[in-house]
Amino acid sequence: MTTWTFAPEPYDSPVAAALWRAYYTEVSDRWYLLHEGHRTDPAELEREIKARTGAELTPPRGELLVARYAGEPAGSAGVRLLTPDTAELTRVFLYEHTRGRGGAAPLVRAAEEAARALGARRMILDTRTDLIEARALYARLGYIETERHNEDPYAEHWFTKDLTPASAAAAAPARSRTARR
């Protein structure tokens, strides 16, 4: 039985930087392949990776979590406060070779715990239509699709979830920061 763990990580650590590069490359290439039939231009990829540092994912207004599978970096999830009681879930990602091993749901739950620790009572997120797996995960975890809440030109679906204690109590058995699979 292999163990998943989830722990805070500085956004600018080598591990976080590698995960951000892998995440951004995958979602950008996926969009370009779907809509324009080619991968992301390397210059654009480098520019966007450098422009979106993740500095907003630092305490006291945010946090970046790194998922590890069998002790090795496997993915990430970030939260940042938009208002004192609303956090945004971002950068949810698992390396392809670790997908299907039970890490995605506990990673999102660990991000929800981090958001609660920051004072959030609600989590919001956005995603795209082609990210079918992500949309299914969020729905399975109790996120409800809502109206647009930002102007991101690539966002096509917006979700929210109540993180208040009554809502959290219903999910309590599955909220451990360590999961086994």
N, CA and C of each residue as an Amber inpcrd file, in Angstrom:
protein
   543
   0.8450000  -1.1680000   0.0000000   0.0000000   0.0000000   0.0000000
   0.8980000   1.2420000   0.0000000   0.7020000   2.1280000  -0.9710000
   1.5070000   3.3340000  -1.0910000   0.7750000   4.5100000  -0.4680000
   1.5370000   5.4020000   0.1250000   0.9630000   6.5280000   0.8450000
   1.0690000   7.8240000   0.0490000  -0.0330000   8.5800000   0.0610000
  -0.0550000   9.9570000  -0.4260000   0.1150000  10.8690000   0.7720000
   0.9040000  11.9190000   0.6310000   0.9890000  12.9580000   1.6500000
   0.8340000  14.3160000   0.9700000   0.4050000  15.3010000   1.7570000
   0.1440000  16.6430000   1.2430000   0.6950000  17.6280000   2.2490000
   1.5860000  18.5080000   1.8030000   2.2160000  19.4460000   2.7350000
   2.4730000  20.7780000   2.0360000   2.4730000  21.8590000   2.8220000
   2.8020000  23.1640000   2.2510000   4.2060000  23.1670000   1.6540000
   4.3710000  23.9620000   0.6110000   5.6510000  24.0600000  -0.0940000
   5.8120000  25.5040000  -0.5540000   6.9860000  26.0880000  -0.4130000
   7.1890000  27.4360000  -0.9500000   6.9540000  27.4470000  -2.4730000
   6.2420000  28.4530000  -2.9440000   5.8940000  28.5240000  -4.3680000
   7.1180000  28.5770000  -5.2710000   8.2460000  29.0410000  -4.7390000
   9.4390000  29.1950000  -5.5660000  10.4880000  28.0980000  -5.3340000
  10.1030000  27.0230000  -4.6580000  11.0390000  25.9070000  -4.4790000
  11.2370000  25.1860000  -5.8040000  12.3240000  24.4510000  -5.9620000
  12.5210000  23.6840000  -7.2020000  11.3800000  22.6970000  -7.4780000
  10.8570000  22.0630000  -6.4260000   9.7450000  21.1180000  -6.6040000
   8.5130000  21.8490000  -7.1210000   8.1690000  22.9810000  -6.4930000
   6.9980000  23.7510000  -6.9270000   7.1870000  24.2680000  -8.3490000
   8.3790000  24.7280000  -8.6740000   8.6460000  25.2380000 -10.0250000
   8.4780000  24.1370000 -11.0710000   8.9590000  22.9400000 -10.7800000
   8.8160000  21.8270000 -11.7250000   7.3480000  21.4430000 -11.9090000
   6.5900000  21.4370000 -10.8110000   5.1640000  21.1140000 -10.9120000
   4.4150000  22.1820000 -11.6970000   4.7240000  23.4630000 -11.4630000
   4.0760000  24.5470000 -12.1980000   4.3670000  24.4340000 -13.6900000
   5.6210000  24.1600000 -14.0460000   5.9840000  24.0070000 -15.4570000
   5.2120000  22.8400000 -16.0820000   5.1530000  21.7230000 -15.4000000
   4.4410000  20.5570000 -15.9410000   2.9520000  20.8490000 -16.0880000
   2.3510000  21.4550000 -15.0570000   0.9300000  21.8130000 -15.0960000
   0.6390000  22.7650000 -16.2520000   1.3700000  23.8810000 -16.3010000
   1.0700000  24.8910000 -17.3080000   1.3070000  24.3520000 -18.7120000
   2.3670000  23.5910000 -18.8990000   2.6440000  23.0050000 -20.2100000
   1.4940000  22.1010000 -20.6390000   1.0210000  21.2590000 -19.7260000
  -0.0480000  20.3350000 -20.0750000  -1.3500000  21.0510000 -20.4370000
  -1.7910000  21.9910000 -19.5910000  -3.0780000  22.6360000 -19.8810000
  -2.9870000  23.5580000 -21.0890000  -1.8480000  24.2060000 -21.2770000
  -1.6820000  25.0760000 -22.4390000  -1.6240000  24.2530000 -23.7260000
  -0.8080000  23.2070000 -23.7340000  -0.7340000  22.3440000 -24.9180000
  -2.0910000  21.7220000 -25.2360000  -2.7870000  21.3030000 -24.2150000
  -4.1060000  20.6950000 -24.4280000  -5.0440000  21.6730000 -25.1220000
  -5.0300000  22.9410000 -24.6860000  -5.8870000  23.9610000 -25.3020000
  -5.4680000  24.2130000 -26.7500000  -4.1860000  24.4280000 -26.9830000
  -3.7150000  24.7110000 -28.3430000  -3.9510000  23.5260000 -29.2810000
  -3.7160000  22.3170000 -28.8190000  -3.9610000  21.1520000 -29.6750000
  -5.4380000  21.0440000 -30.0340000  -6.3130000  21.3090000 -29.0880000
  -7.7480000  21.2300000 -29.3260000  -8.2340000  22.3280000 -30.2700000
  -7.7790000  23.5470000 -30.0590000  -8.3220000  24.6920000 -30.7890000
  -7.5080000  25.1200000 -32.0110000  -6.2030000  24.8280000 -32.0270000
  -5.3770000  25.3080000 -33.1340000  -4.5210000  24.2220000 -33.7690000
  -4.5650000  23.0020000 -33.2240000  -3.8670000  21.8800000 -33.8370000
  -2.3580000  21.8580000 -33.6380000  -1.8360000  22.6030000 -32.6980000
  -0.3980000  22.5790000 -32.4140000  -0.1660000  22.8210000 -30.9310000
   1.0360000  22.5010000 -30.4900000   1.4080000  22.7430000 -29.0950000
   1.6940000  24.2300000 -28.8810000   1.8220000  24.6070000 -27.6240000
   2.1230000  25.9860000 -27.2680000   3.4750000  26.4070000 -27.8290000
   3.5350000  27.6070000 -28.3650000   4.7970000  28.1610000 -28.8300000
   5.7530000  28.2160000 -27.6280000   6.9730000  27.6970000 -27.7600000
   7.8980000  27.6680000 -26.6200000   8.1520000  29.0440000 -25.9910000
   8.2340000  30.0910000 -26.7880000   8.4680000  31.4370000 -26.2320000
   7.2660000  31.8770000 -25.3860000   6.0590000  31.5960000 -25.8670000
   4.8630000  31.9360000 -25.0920000   4.8310000  31.1450000 -23.7920000
   5.1530000  29.8720000 -23.8810000   5.1610000  29.0150000 -22.7010000
   6.1140000  29.5760000 -21.6350000   7.3310000  29.9120000 -22.0250000
   8.3000000  30.4530000 -21.0800000   7.8320000  31.7840000 -20.4920000
   7.2870000  32.6410000 -21.3240000   6.8070000  33.9450000 -20.8580000
   5.7010000  33.7850000 -19.8130000   4.7380000  32.9120000 -20.0810000
   3.6080000  32.7310000 -19.1660000   4.0130000  32.0320000 -17.8730000
   4.9030000  31.0650000 -17.9500000   5.3820000  30.3850000 -16.7470000
   6.0860000  31.3880000 -15.8360000   6.9150000  32.2440000 -16.4100000
   7.6330000  33.2530000 -15.6100000   6.6950000  34.3320000 -15.0900000
   5.6650000  34.6790000 -15.8440000   4.7510000  35.7620000 -15.4480000
   3.8480000  35.3590000 -14.2870000   3.5540000  34.0890000 -14.1580000
   2.6330000  33.6080000 -13.1180000   3.4290000  32.8540000 -12.0630000
   4.0900000  33.5960000 -11.2210000   5.0320000  32.9990000 -10.2680000
   4.3820000  32.1470000  -9.1940000   3.1630000  32.4930000  -8.7950000
   2.5220000  31.8000000  -7.6840000   2.7740000  32.4930000  -6.3620000
   3.3310000  33.6900000  -6.3830000   3.6270000  34.4180000  -5.1420000
   2.3830000  34.6290000  -4.2850000   1.2010000  34.6330000  -4.9070000
  -0.0400000  34.8100000  -4.1440000  -0.3940000  33.5700000  -3.3170000
   0.3420000  32.4890000  -3.4970000   0.0740000  31.2410000  -2.7840000
   0.9760000  31.1090000  -1.5580000   1.1200000  32.2170000  -0.8350000
   1.9330000  32.2270000   0.3710000   1.1150000  32.7630000   1.5450000
   1.3830000  32.2450000   2.7370000   0.6970000  32.7650000   3.9210000
   1.0080000  34.2570000   4.0900000   0.1270000  35.0280000   4.6170000
  -1.1060000  34.6340000   5.3060000  -2.3350000  34.5940000   4.3980000
  -2.1810000  34.8440000   3.0860000  -3.3490000  34.9130000   2.2140000
  -3.4290000  33.7620000   1.2120000  -2.5370000  32.8050000   1.3160000
  -2.5650000  31.6870000   0.3810000  -1.6520000  30.5680000   0.8370000
  -1.7030000  29.4690000   0.0960000  -0.8350000  28.3330000   0.3950000
  -0.7550000  27.4370000  -0.8320000   0.4290000  26.9080000  -1.0640000
   0.6410000  25.9130000  -2.1040000   0.9170000  24.5940000  -1.4110000
   0.1790000  23.5760000  -1.7850000   0.4010000  22.2300000  -1.2520000
   1.0430000  21.3710000  -2.3270000   1.9680000  20.5390000  -1.9130000
   2.5570000  19.5570000  -2.8170000   2.1200000  18.1770000  -2.3650000
   1.6200000  17.4190000  -3.3220000   1.2590000  16.0210000  -3.0870000
   2.4950000  15.1710000  -3.3700000   2.7070000  14.2070000  -2.5010000
   3.7940000  13.2520000  -2.7350000   3.1940000  11.8520000  -2.7120000
   3.6590000  11.0370000  -3.6520000   3.2110000   9.6520000  -3.7410000
   4.4500000   8.7990000  -3.5130000   4.3930000   7.9640000  -2.4870000
   5.5460000   7.1400000  -2.1100000   6.7700000   8.0290000  -1.8730000
   6.5320000   9.2340000  -1.3190000   7.6100000  10.1450000  -0.9800000
   8.1020000  11.0320000  -2.1020000   7.6520000  10.8010000  -3.3250000
   8.1090000  11.5760000  -4.4820000   7.0850000  12.6430000  -4.8640000
   7.5240000  13.8430000  -5.2630000   6.5730000  14.8670000  -5.7070000
   5.6810000  14.3260000  -6.8200000   4.3750000  14.5270000  -6.6600000
   3.4100000  13.9640000  -7.6030000   2.3930000  14.9820000  -8.0930000
   2.2190000  16.1000000  -7.3900000   1.2170000  17.0690000  -7.8150000
   1.1490000  18.2470000  -6.8780000   0.2010000  19.1280000  -7.1690000
   0.0570000  20.3310000  -6.3600000  -1.3750000  20.8410000  -6.3910000
  -1.6560000  21.7090000  -5.4330000  -2.9120000  22.4650000  -5.3960000
  -2.6200000  23.7380000  -4.6210000  -3.1870000  24.8330000  -5.0960000
  -2.9930000  26.1040000  -4.4250000  -4.3160000  26.7040000  -4.0010000
  -4.2710000  27.4890000  -2.9400000  -5.4330000  28.2650000  -2.5110000
  -4.9570000  29.6880000  -2.2430000  -5.8330000  30.6350000  -2.5520000
  -5.5450000  32.0300000  -2.2290000  -6.8370000  32.7050000  -1.8340000
  -6.7450000  33.5310000  -0.8170000  -7.9220000  34.2740000  -0.3790000
  -8.2040000  35.4060000  -1.3570000  -9.4550000  35.4830000  -1.7870000
  -9.9040000  36.5930000  -2.6200000 -10.5770000  37.6510000  -1.7590000
 -11.2730000  37.1890000  -0.7380000 -11.8780000  38.0430000   0.2910000
 -11.6080000  37.3220000   1.6080000 -11.9060000  37.9410000   2.7410000
 -11.6310000  37.2530000   4.0080000 -12.3220000  35.8980000   4.1610000
 -13.4340000  35.6790000   3.4650000 -14.1240000  34.3950000   3.6190000
 -14.2380000  33.5700000   2.3390000 -13.6020000  34.0070000   1.2530000
 -13.6570000  33.2630000  -0.0130000 -12.2530000  32.9820000  -0.5260000
 -11.9710000  31.7030000  -0.7460000 -10.6870000  31.2830000  -1.3110000
 -10.9130000  30.7460000  -2.7180000  -9.8700000  30.8370000  -3.5160000
  -9.8970000  30.2640000  -4.8630000  -8.9690000  29.0560000  -4.8870000
  -9.4530000  27.9650000  -5.4610000  -8.6590000  26.7630000  -5.6710000
  -8.0050000  26.8750000  -7.0390000  -6.7140000  26.6270000  -7.0990000
  -5.9770000  26.7940000  -8.3460000  -4.8340000  25.7840000  -8.4280000
  -4.2970000  25.6200000  -9.5990000  -3.1260000  24.7660000  -9.8400000
  -3.2930000  23.3380000  -9.3420000  -4.4980000  22.7910000  -9.4670000
  -4.7190000  21.3900000  -9.0760000  -4.1600000  20.5230000 -10.2010000
  -3.2020000  19.6900000  -9.8600000  -2.4620000  18.9480000 -10.8770000
  -1.8180000  17.7190000 -10.2620000  -1.8490000  16.6280000 -11.0090000
  -1.0660000  15.4340000 -10.6850000  -0.2860000  15.0360000 -11.9250000
   0.9730000  14.6420000 -11.7320000   1.7360000  14.1030000 -12.8590000
   0.9680000  12.9230000 -13.4340000   1.0230000  12.7810000 -14.7290000
   0.2440000  11.7390000 -15.4110000   0.5030000  10.3410000 -14.8500000
   1.7400000  10.0150000 -14.5310000   2.0530000   8.6660000 -14.0490000
   1.4960000   8.3730000 -12.6530000   0.9790000   9.4040000 -11.9560000
   0.3820000   9.1650000 -10.6390000  -1.1430000   9.2550000 -10.6590000
  -1.7120000   9.5840000 -11.7870000  -3.1720000   9.6840000 -11.8730000
  -3.7970000   8.2940000 -11.7840000  -5.0030000   8.2540000 -11.2390000
  -5.6960000   6.9800000 -11.0930000  -5.2520000   6.2000000  -9.8710000
  -4.4870000   6.8130000  -8.9900000  -3.9790000   6.1330000  -7.7970000
  -4.5880000   6.6830000  -6.5150000  -5.6880000   7.4350000  -6.6650000
  -6.4210000   7.9000000  -5.4920000  -5.9110000   9.1650000  -4.8470000
  -5.1260000   9.9640000  -5.5370000  -4.5730000  11.1690000  -4.9340000
  -5.3540000  12.4450000  -5.1620000  -6.1420000  12.5220000  -6.2130000
  -6.7980000  13.7860000  -6.5690000  -7.7830000  14.2640000  -5.5060000
  -8.6800000  13.4090000  -5.0720000  -9.6800000  13.8310000  -4.0860000
  -9.0330000  14.2420000  -2.7620000  -8.1070000  13.4590000  -2.1960000
  -7.4970000  13.9180000  -0.9490000  -6.6480000  15.1830000  -1.1270000
  -6.0910000  15.3980000  -2.3180000  -5.3490000  16.6360000  -2.5720000
  -6.2890000  17.8360000  -2.4980000  -7.4460000  17.7370000  -3.1360000
  -8.4190000  18.8410000  -3.0830000  -8.9150000  19.0200000  -1.6530000
  -9.1530000  17.9340000  -0.9490000  -9.5980000  18.0570000   0.4540000
  -8.5350000  18.7290000   1.3190000  -7.2640000  18.4220000   1.0730000
  -6.1870000  19.0890000   1.8130000  -6.1710000  20.5810000   1.4860000
  -6.4450000  20.9320000   0.2360000  -6.5290000  22.3460000  -0.1410000
  -7.7170000  23.0140000   0.5470000  -8.8240000  22.2990000   0.6830000
  -9.9780000  22.8510000   1.4110000  -9.6230000  23.1070000   2.8730000
  -8.8820000  22.1690000   3.4900000  -8.4360000  22.3720000   4.8740000
  -7.5500000  23.6010000   4.9730000  -6.6510000  23.7650000   4.0070000
  -5.7640000  24.9340000   4.0000000  -6.5790000  26.2130000   3.8720000
  -7.5990000  26.2000000   3.0300000  -8.4580000  27.3790000   2.8680000
  -9.1940000  27.6910000   4.1630000  -9.7040000  26.6650000   4.8260000
 -10.3700000  26.8770000   6.1220000  -9.3970000  27.4830000   7.1370000
  -8.1660000  26.9960000   7.1530000  -7.1630000  27.5100000   8.0870000
  -6.8520000  28.9850000   7.8180000  -7.0330000  29.4030000   6.5720000
  -6.8440000  30.8160000   6.2170000  -8.0760000  31.6580000   6.5470000
  -9.1700000  30.9900000   6.9600000 -10.3920000  31.6980000   7.3230000
 -11.5070000  31.6270000   6.2910000 -11.2790000  30.9160000   5.2080000
 -12.2920000  30.8420000   4.1530000 -13.4930000  30.0090000   4.5870000
 -14.6440000  30.4490000   4.1710000 -15.8940000  29.7280000   4.4100000
 -16.4680000  29.2010000   3.0940000 -15.8230000  29.5990000   1.9960000
 -16.2930000  29.1990000   0.6690000 -15.0820000  29.0790000  -0.2460000
 -15.1250000  28.0790000  -1.1360000 -14.0760000  27.8940000  -2.1330000
 -14.7070000  28.0760000  -3.5030000 -14.0070000  28.7880000  -4.3700000
 -14.4480000  28.9130000  -5.7530000 -13.3110000  28.4580000  -6.6630000
 -13.6540000  28.1570000  -7.8950000 -12.6580000  27.7690000  -8.8840000
 -13.2560000  27.9450000 -10.2610000 -12.3730000  27.9430000 -11.2460000
 -12.8330000  27.9150000 -12.6300000 -12.0370000  26.8590000 -13.3780000
 -12.6080000  26.3950000 -14.4720000 -11.9380000  25.3960000 -15.2940000
 -12.4820000  25.4990000 -16.7170000 -11.9880000  24.6390000 -17.5710000
 -12.3950000  24.6510000 -18.9820000 -13.2300000  23.4230000 -19.3080000
 -13.9600000  23.5150000 -20.4040000 -14.7990000  22.4070000 -20.8570000
 -13.9760000  21.1620000 -21.1630000 -12.8020000  21.3330000 -21.7810000
 -12.0000000  20.1690000 -22.1700000 -11.3440000  19.4660000 -20.9820000
 -11.3450000  20.0750000 -19.8170000 -10.7640000  19.4380000 -18.6310000
 -11.8450000  18.6170000 -17.9260000 -12.3230000  17.6300000 -18.6320000
 -13.4430000  16.7960000 -18.2030000 -13.1640000  16.1240000 -16.8660000
 -11.9530000  15.6100000 -16.7000000 -11.5990000  14.9110000 -15.4700000
 -11.7070000  15.8460000 -14.2680000 -11.2510000  17.0790000 -14.4370000
 -11.3110000  18.0550000 -13.3370000 -12.7560000  18.3700000 -12.9870000
 -13.5740000  18.6040000 -13.9940000 -14.9750000  18.9300000 -13.7190000
 -15.6660000  17.7810000 -13.0000000 -15.3770000  16.5570000 -13.3910000
 -15.9830000  15.3920000 -12.7270000 -15.5080000  15.2890000 -11.2740000
 -14.2260000  15.5320000 -11.0380000 -13.6890000  15.4930000  -9.6780000
 -14.3800000  16.5260000  -8.7990000 -14.4830000  17.7600000  -9.2800000
 -15.0920000  18.8100000  -8.4710000 -16.5500000  18.4930000  -8.1600000
 -17.2750000  17.9990000  -9.1430000 -18.6810000  17.6430000  -8.8940000
 -18.7710000  16.5240000  -7.8570000 -17.9010000  15.5320000  -7.9710000
 -17.8990000  14.4140000  -7.0220000 -17.5950000  14.8800000  -5.5980000
 -16.8150000  15.9570000  -5.4710000 -16.4260000  16.4580000  -4.1550000
 -17.3790000  17.5250000  -3.6180000 -18.5130000  17.7140000  -4.2780000
 -19.5240000  18.6170000  -3.7580000 -19.4730000  20.0380000  -4.2800000
 -18.6540000  20.3030000  -5.2660000 -18.6320000  21.6320000  -5.8770000
 -19.8400000  21.7610000  -6.7890000 -20.4440000  22.9330000  -6.7690000
 -21.6440000  23.1990000  -7.5620000 -21.3060000  24.2230000  -8.6300000
 -21.6980000  23.9280000  -9.8630000 -21.4350000  24.8830000 -10.9440000
 -22.2960000  26.1280000 -10.7410000 -21.6780000  27.2880000 -10.9440000
 -22.3310000  28.5750000 -10.7090000 -22.1410000  29.4960000 -11.9030000
 -22.5940000  30.7080000 -11.7260000 -22.3810000  31.7430000 -12.7380000
 -20.9010000  32.1570000 -12.7580000 -20.5150000  32.8020000 -13.8240000
 -19.1620000  33.3320000 -13.9910000 -18.8000000  34.2070000 -12.7850000
 -17.5880000  34.0250000 -12.2660000 -17.1280000  34.8720000 -11.1740000
 -15.8100000  35.5830000 -11.4770000 -15.3170000  35.4430000 -12.6950000
 -14.1070000  36.1710000 -13.0910000 -14.1330000  36.4120000 -14.6030000
 -13.1220000  37.0630000 -15.0890000 -13.0530000  37.3880000 -16.5150000
 -11.9600000  36.6170000 -17.2350000 -11.5210000  35.5100000 -16.6740000
 -10.4850000  34.7050000 -17.3130000 -10.9820000  34.2770000 -18.6940000
 -10.2540000  34.6310000 -19.7510000 -10.7350000  34.3130000 -21.1010000
 -10.7660000  32.8160000 -21.4180000 -10.0370000  32.0140000 -20.6490000
 -10.0120000  30.5740000 -20.8980000 -10.9870000  29.8040000 -20.0160000
 -11.5240000  30.4260000 -19.0010000 -12.4700000  29.7540000 -18.1060000
 -13.8180000  29.6070000 -18.7970000 -14.4050000  28.4290000 -18.6230000
 -15.7160000  28.1500000 -19.2210000 -16.7140000  27.5980000 -18.2100000
 -16.2090000  27.1870000 -17.0620000 -17.0580000  26.6460000 -15.9970000
 -16.5620000  27.1930000 -14.6680000 -17.5000000  27.5770000 -13.8040000
 -17.1890000  28.1500000 -12.5000000 -17.9100000  27.3400000 -11.4420000
 -17.2090000  27.0480000 -10.3500000 -17.7480000  26.2110000  -9.2850000
 -17.5800000  26.8970000  -7.9390000 -18.4020000  26.4750000  -6.9800000
 -18.2950000  26.9410000  -5.6020000 -18.5950000  25.7840000  -4.6610000
 -18.0500000  25.8900000  -3.4420000 -18.3380000  24.9030000  -2.4040000
 -18.3350000  25.6090000  -1.0580000 -19.3220000  25.2800000  -0.2510000
 -19.4270000  25.7820000   1.1180000 -18.4050000  25.0310000   1.9750000
 -17.5640000  25.7670000   2.6810000 -16.5570000  25.1550000   3.5490000
 -16.8710000  25.3130000   5.0310000 -18.0800000  25.7460000   5.3440000
 -18.4300000  25.9740000   6.7450000 -18.4390000  24.6640000   7.5260000
 -18.3610000  24.7530000   8.8560000 -18.2650000  23.5410000   9.6800000
 -19.3580000  22.5000000   9.4170000 -20.5950000  22.9170000   9.2250000
 -21.6650000  21.9480000   8.9670000 -21.3870000  21.1940000   7.6780000
 -20.9160000  21.8960000   6.6750000 -20.5820000  21.2810000   5.3960000
 -19.3580000  20.3850000   5.5490000 -18.3710000  20.8550000   6.2970000
 -17.1380000  20.0920000   6.4910000 -17.3760000  18.8150000   7.2930000
 -18.2910000  18.8560000   8.2400000 -18.5630000  17.6820000   9.0760000
 -19.0260000  16.5010000   8.2320000 -19.7580000  16.7800000   7.1760000
 -20.2420000  15.7050000   6.3060000 -19.0880000  15.0010000   5.6020000
 -17.9740000  15.7080000   5.3780000 -16.8340000  15.1290000   4.6660000
 -15.7150000  14.7020000   5.6130000 -15.8940000  14.8340000   6.9130000
 -14.8290000  14.6240000   7.8970000 -14.0570000  13.3190000   7.7500000
 -14.6750000  12.1710000   7.5330000 -13.8810000  10.9400000   7.4750000
 -12.8480000  10.9280000   6.3640000 -13.0560000  11.6670000   5.3010000
 -12.1540000  11.6120000   4.1520000 -11.1590000  12.7590000   4.1250000
 -11.0450000  13.5680000   5.1770000 -10.2380000  14.7760000   5.1120000
  -8.7970000  14.6200000   5.5770000  -8.3510000  13.4510000   5.8430000
  -6.9890000  13.2510000   6.3180000  -5.9650000  13.7970000   5.3270000
  -4.8560000  14.3010000   5.8410000  -3.7960000  14.8140000   4.9790000
  -2.9100000  13.6760000   4.4880000  -3.1310000  12.4830000   4.9460000
  -2.4020000  11.3190000   4.4460000  -3.4330000  10.3120000   3.9650000
  -3.2230000   9.8290000   2.7770000  -4.1540000   8.8440000   2.2120000
  -3.3470000   7.6310000   1.7740000  -3.9410000   6.4930000   1.8770000
  -3.2710000   5.2580000   1.4430000  -3.9840000   4.6790000   0.2330000
  -3.1750000   4.1730000  -0.6570000  -3.7450000   3.4980000  -1.8180000
  -2.7720000   2.4630000  -2.2900000
